[in-house]
Tab-separated table of C-alpha atoms in Angstrom:
chain	number	residue	atom	x	y	z
A	23	MET	CA	15.793	-6.855	-2.941
A	24	ARG	CA	13.271	-8.455	-5.288
A	25	CYS	CA	11.914	-4.938	-5.677
A	26	ALA	CA	14.708	-4.466	-8.220
A	27	PHE	CA	12.165	-5.928	-10.673
A	28	GLN	CA	10.105	-2.765	-10.234
A	29	VAL	CA	12.924	-0.590	-11.535
A	30	GLY	CA	12.724	-2.156	-14.989
A	31	VAL	CA	8.954	-1.754	-15.060
A	32	ILE	CA	9.293	1.918	-14.125
A	33	GLU	CA	11.858	2.422	-16.895
A	34	CYS	CA	9.541	0.818	-19.438
A	35	LEU	CA	6.589	2.992	-18.421
A	36	ALA	CA	8.757	6.101	-18.730
A	37	GLU	CA	9.980	4.983	-22.150
A	38	LEU	CA	6.372	4.598	-23.283
A	39	SER	CA	5.569	8.106	-21.943
A	40	ILE	CA	3.138	6.745	-19.388
A	41	GLU	CA	3.184	9.305	-16.574
A	42	PRO	CA	1.425	8.394	-13.325
A	43	SER	CA	-0.907	10.720	-11.471
A	44	LEU	CA	-0.043	9.248	-8.094
A	45	VAL	CA	2.014	6.486	-6.503
A	46	VAL	CA	1.183	3.883	-3.860
A	47	GLY	CA	4.159	2.096	-2.313
A	48	VAL	CA	4.377	-0.939	-0.052
A	49	SER	CA	7.295	-2.341	1.969
A	50	GLY	CA	10.583	-2.270	0.014
A	51	GLY	CA	8.706	-0.767	-2.941
A	52	VAL	CA	8.371	2.567	-1.119
A	53	TRP	CA	11.942	3.538	-2.080
A	54	ASN	CA	11.170	3.097	-5.785
A	55	GLY	CA	7.820	4.793	-5.280
A	56	ALA	CA	9.464	7.794	-3.644
A	57	ALA	CA	11.761	8.223	-6.640
A	58	VAL	CA	8.809	8.090	-9.051
A	59	ALA	CA	6.846	10.611	-6.987
A	60	ALA	CA	9.842	12.960	-6.751
A	61	GLY	CA	10.708	12.634	-10.453
A	62	THR	CA	14.131	11.042	-9.914
A	63	HIS	CA	13.134	7.573	-11.164
A	64	LEU	CA	15.537	7.669	-14.112
A	65	ARG	CA	18.375	7.504	-11.567
A	66	LEU	CA	17.058	4.383	-9.862
A	67	ARG	CA	19.776	2.088	-11.188
A	68	HIS	CA	22.428	4.396	-9.730
A	69	TYR	CA	20.412	4.559	-6.504
A	70	TRP	CA	20.275	0.778	-6.226
A	71	ARG	CA	23.897	0.242	-7.160
A	72	THR	CA	25.081	2.699	-4.526
A	73	PHE	CA	22.904	1.007	-1.922
A	74	ALA	CA	24.056	-2.496	-2.879
A	75	ARG	CA	27.754	-1.594	-2.703
A	76	MET	CA	27.573	-0.455	0.935
A	77	PRO	CA	28.393	-2.961	3.714
A	78	ARG	CA	25.097	-4.086	5.223
A	79	LEU	CA	26.513	-5.536	8.474
A	80	ASP	CA	28.046	-3.784	11.452
A	81	PHE	CA	28.122	-5.819	14.647
A	82	ARG	CA	28.463	-2.636	16.704
A	83	ASN	CA	24.862	-2.013	15.682
A	84	VAL	CA	23.769	-4.883	17.924
A	85	LEU	CA	24.237	-2.548	20.897
A	86	ARG	CA	22.456	0.369	19.212
A	87	GLU	CA	19.542	-1.249	17.404
A	88	HIS	CA	19.741	-4.914	18.484
A	89	SER	CA	20.629	-6.150	15.018
A	90	PRO	CA	23.821	-6.514	12.981
A	91	PHE	CA	21.994	-5.206	9.909
A	92	ILE	CA	22.312	-1.480	9.217
A	93	PHE	CA	19.755	-1.074	6.445
A	94	PRO	CA	18.158	2.014	8.074
A	95	GLU	CA	21.523	3.790	8.017
A	96	LEU	CA	22.101	2.812	4.381
A	97	HIS	CA	18.702	4.249	3.491
A	98	ARG	CA	19.462	7.490	5.309
A	99	ARG	CA	22.592	7.950	3.222
A	100	THR	CA	21.197	7.026	-0.189
A	101	PHE	CA	17.723	8.526	0.225
A	102	SER	CA	19.085	11.989	0.921
A	103	ARG	CA	21.225	11.781	-2.215
A	104	TYR	CA	18.755	10.323	-4.714
A	105	VAL	CA	15.372	11.552	-3.453
A	106	GLY	CA	15.474	13.637	-0.277
A	107	PRO	CA	12.709	14.856	2.048
A	108	ALA	CA	12.666	18.287	0.395
A	109	ARG	CA	11.812	16.810	-3.015
A	110	LEU	CA	9.018	14.683	-1.552
A	111	LYS	CA	7.449	17.751	0.041
A	112	SER	CA	7.816	19.912	-3.074
A	113	ALA	CA	4.724	21.252	-4.807
A	114	ASP	CA	5.752	19.384	-7.976
A	115	THR	CA	5.803	15.992	-6.256
A	116	LEU	CA	3.124	13.447	-7.112
A	117	PRO	CA	0.783	12.293	-4.349
A	118	PHE	CA	2.655	9.420	-2.728
A	119	TRP	CA	0.696	7.080	-0.477
A	120	VAL	CA	2.700	4.764	1.755
A	121	ALA	CA	1.086	1.543	3.000
A	122	LEU	CA	1.749	0.598	6.621
A	123	THR	CA	0.483	-1.701	9.331
A	124	ARG	CA	-0.541	0.082	12.540
A	125	LEU	CA	1.129	-1.942	15.251
A	126	ARG	CA	-1.338	-1.442	18.085
A	127	ASP	CA	-4.228	-3.100	16.247
A	128	ARG	CA	-2.655	-4.637	13.070
A	129	VAL	CA	-4.794	-2.513	10.741
A	130	SER	CA	-3.723	-1.503	7.234
A	131	VAL	CA	-3.185	2.260	6.928
A	132	LEU	CA	-2.158	4.524	4.037
A	133	ILE	CA	-0.462	7.875	4.679
A	134	ASP	CA	0.426	10.572	2.134
A	135	ALA	CA	4.186	11.107	2.433
A	136	ARG	CA	3.767	14.804	1.675
A	137	THR	CA	1.820	15.350	4.902
A	138	VAL	CA	4.397	14.106	7.414
A	139	ASP	CA	7.244	16.132	8.922
A	140	ASP	CA	9.961	13.692	7.887
A	141	PRO	CA	9.092	11.416	4.924
A	142	LEU	CA	12.233	9.337	5.504
A	143	GLN	CA	10.949	8.220	8.897
A	144	LEU	CA	7.664	7.207	7.271
A	145	LEU	CA	9.463	5.085	4.674
A	146	LEU	CA	11.637	3.456	7.337
A	147	ALA	CA	8.498	2.601	9.309
A	148	ALA	CA	7.041	1.033	6.147
A	149	ASN	CA	10.017	-1.348	6.108
A	150	PHE	CA	9.943	-2.322	9.784
A	151	LEU	CA	10.536	-6.063	9.794
A	152	PRO	CA	12.909	-7.615	12.371
A	153	PRO	CA	15.743	-8.539	12.311
A	154	PHE	CA	16.498	-6.294	9.323
A	155	TYR	CA	14.680	-3.256	10.729
A	156	THR	CA	14.342	-3.440	14.496
A	157	HIS	CA	13.105	-0.003	15.646
A	158	THR	CA	10.116	1.646	14.042
A	159	PRO	CA	10.119	5.456	14.310
A	160	PRO	CA	6.978	7.132	15.699
A	161	ILE	CA	4.783	8.825	13.107
A	162	GLY	CA	2.649	11.299	14.995
A	163	SER	CA	1.451	9.431	18.053
A	164	GLU	CA	1.469	6.010	16.380
A	165	ARG	CA	3.981	3.344	15.467
A	166	TYR	CA	3.741	1.419	12.238
A	167	GLY	CA	5.302	-1.591	10.570
A	168	ASP	CA	5.619	-3.132	7.116
A	169	GLY	CA	2.428	-2.524	5.158
A	170	GLY	CA	2.838	-5.792	3.270
A	171	VAL	CA	1.847	-7.699	6.404
A	172	THR	CA	-1.775	-6.539	6.152
A	173	ASN	CA	-2.165	-5.397	2.520
A	174	ASN	CA	0.594	-6.026	0.017
A	175	CYS	CA	-1.333	-4.671	-2.991
A	176	PRO	CA	-3.642	-1.775	-1.985
A	177	TYR	CA	-4.576	-0.877	-5.568
A	178	GLU	CA	-8.053	0.288	-4.504
A	179	LYS	CA	-6.498	3.432	-3.022
A	180	ALA	CA	-5.500	4.692	-6.464
A	181	PHE	CA	-9.065	4.263	-7.711
A	182	GLU	CA	-10.412	6.002	-4.609
A	183	GLU	CA	-8.199	8.964	-5.453
A	184	GLY	CA	-9.705	9.198	-8.953
A	185	CYS	CA	-7.365	7.185	-11.180
A	186	ASP	CA	-8.862	5.767	-14.382
A	187	ALA	CA	-6.416	2.863	-14.519
A	188	VAL	CA	-3.748	1.335	-12.312
A	189	VAL	CA	-0.457	-0.412	-13.043
A	190	LEU	CA	0.015	-2.944	-10.249
A	191	VAL	CA	3.577	-4.245	-9.974
A	192	SER	CA	3.731	-7.444	-7.937
A	193	LEU	CA	6.726	-9.664	-7.236
A	194	LYS	CA	4.985	-13.025	-6.874
A	195	GLY	CA	5.514	-15.055	-10.037
A	196	GLU	CA	2.536	-16.071	-12.150
A	197	SER	CA	3.526	-19.725	-11.832
A	198	GLU	CA	3.241	-19.375	-8.040
A	199	GLY	CA	-0.477	-18.603	-8.176
A	200	GLY	CA	-2.617	-15.559	-7.464
A	201	LEU	CA	-1.396	-12.279	-6.051
A	202	TYR	CA	-0.102	-12.253	-2.494
A	203	ARG	CA	-2.039	-9.710	-0.458
A	204	SER	CA	-1.605	-10.963	3.117
A	205	ALA	CA	-1.164	-14.143	5.106
A	206	THR	CA	-4.943	-14.614	4.968
A	207	ASP	CA	-5.229	-13.747	1.263
A	208	THR	CA	-2.358	-15.460	-0.530
A	209	GLU	CA	-4.248	-16.056	-3.801
A	210	HIS	CA	-5.811	-12.672	-4.337
A	211	HIS	CA	-7.633	-11.800	-7.552
A	212	ILE	CA	-8.362	-8.243	-8.645
A	213	ALA	CA	-11.872	-7.194	-7.631
A	214	PRO	CA	-14.297	-7.442	-10.600
A	215	GLN	CA	-15.102	-3.722	-10.596
A	216	PHE	CA	-11.409	-2.933	-11.091
A	217	ALA	CA	-10.253	-5.884	-13.188
A	218	ASP	CA	-10.618	-4.263	-16.620
A	219	ARG	CA	-8.788	-1.121	-15.447
A	220	THR	CA	-5.853	-2.784	-13.692
A	221	VAL	CA	-2.693	-3.785	-15.525
A	222	VAL	CA	-0.815	-6.398	-13.482
A	223	ILE	CA	2.901	-6.669	-14.238
A	224	ARG	CA	4.776	-9.403	-12.398
A	225	PRO	CA	7.401	-12.048	-13.170
A	226	ARG	CA	6.380	-15.252	-14.861
A	227	HIS	CA	8.252	-17.238	-12.197
A	228	ARG	CA	9.742	-16.629	-8.765
A	229	LEU	CA	12.697	-14.258	-8.926
A	230	PRO	CA	15.935	-15.997	-7.847
A	231	LEU	CA	16.872	-13.287	-5.339
A	232	SER	CA	17.231	-13.465	-1.573
A	233	PHE	CA	15.943	-10.771	0.783
A	234	THR	CA	19.466	-9.403	1.214
A	235	GLU	CA	20.926	-10.028	-2.267
A	236	ARG	CA	23.684	-7.514	-3.054
A	237	ARG	CA	25.405	-8.817	-6.184
A	238	TRP	CA	24.891	-6.108	-8.767
A	239	GLU	CA	24.759	-8.528	-11.706
A	240	LYS	CA	21.810	-10.329	-10.060
A	241	LEU	CA	19.978	-7.106	-9.274
A	242	ARG	CA	20.626	-5.782	-12.778
A	243	ASP	CA	19.190	-8.969	-14.271
A	244	ALA	CA	16.050	-8.568	-12.156
A	245	MET	CA	15.674	-5.001	-13.419
A	246	ASP	CA	16.050	-6.167	-17.006
A	247	ILE	CA	13.449	-8.889	-16.442
A	248	GLY	CA	11.087	-6.206	-15.139
A	249	TYR	CA	11.676	-4.072	-18.225
A	250	PHE	CA	11.100	-6.870	-20.738
A	251	ARG	CA	8.149	-8.248	-18.790
A	252	ALA	CA	6.511	-4.818	-18.836
A	253	ARG	CA	7.010	-4.578	-22.596
A	254	GLU	CA	5.518	-8.045	-22.957
A	255	VAL	CA	2.407	-7.152	-20.965
A	256	LEU	CA	1.898	-3.705	-22.508
A	257	CYS	CA	3.168	-4.283	-26.038
A	258	GLY	CA	2.913	-8.033	-26.569
A	259	GLU	CA	6.600	-8.259	-27.424
A	260	ILE	CA	8.852	-11.315	-27.429
A	261	HIS	CA	12.435	-10.754	-26.351
A	262	PRO	CA	14.843	-13.029	-28.279
A	263	GLN	CA	17.442	-13.402	-25.519
A	264	THR	CA	15.257	-13.845	-22.452
A	265	GLY	CA	12.703	-16.049	-24.178
A	266	ILE	CA	9.855	-14.016	-22.702
A	267	ARG	CA	6.842	-14.707	-24.846
A	268	ALA	CA	3.751	-12.652	-25.384
A	269	SER	CA	0.463	-14.281	-24.485
A	270	LEU	CA	-1.653	-11.342	-25.633
A	271	PRO	CA	-3.389	-11.157	-29.016
A	272	ALA	CA	-2.884	-8.334	-31.497
A	273	PRO	CA	0.048	-6.555	-29.815
A	274	SER	CA	-0.554	-3.250	-31.557
A	275	VAL	CA	-4.196	-3.227	-30.438
A	276	VAL	CA	-3.235	-4.166	-26.889
A	277	LEU	CA	-0.646	-1.411	-26.758
A	278	ALA	CA	-2.970	1.221	-28.187
A	279	ARG	CA	-5.732	0.290	-25.722
A	280	TRP	CA	-3.573	0.365	-22.613
A	281	ILE	CA	-1.614	3.438	-23.635
A	282	SER	CA	-4.802	5.389	-24.262
A	283	ILE	CA	-6.303	4.315	-20.927
A	284	LEU	CA	-3.157	4.914	-18.882
A	285	ARG	CA	-2.374	8.269	-20.454
A	286	SER	CA	-5.903	9.495	-19.795
């Protein structure tokens, strides 16, 4: 549920008229990524609120899927309403790459959601993490799990596909250290060849949200933090209520530079 932070970042980018050319989603971030790719991202707060209001436990599910959590069923209901497989396979949809971990050999894999028969099954596979998600659906002849296990920030894929610049939204706070990429790379730093073309937007400190947080006021606060943090990074702004301070020089110059690069 910490991915609520991403919603605010997405709203800020839209407000600044920064339109992505493609989307790469990992783990819980694939649901936000799907909305961006399908063009329904301005409804993300409604999407999240609907999801959060649904009961997440059903002990009858222990017999069906060996877990009391029913997150897959909640996703089936909300995804069809706010995104939908048809939108993701539309000609107007942005390329949407979903990061997964191939279970048979624990290798990081990226699959374009537009190329699979049922994008929802792909996104559910990208979230496979017991006990919350206990059965991973087959994609082709393979089974996959949460992509964050092997590569939690596959920003190189966007550059491989021809992007000039990348906005990387990470949920690990700056005060916690470098970016978390995997269990063997917990203090990752952007590769030098990409560093000057990658905008990293992440919280200053660890977000006070649990994996299964459902209180709307907490999720809304995380979204607002994401919005103001994005404006701080891109515009150098200081928000009077949150106390978020800009650490970048010459805000107008910073904004003009990043906007010109990202819009190109």
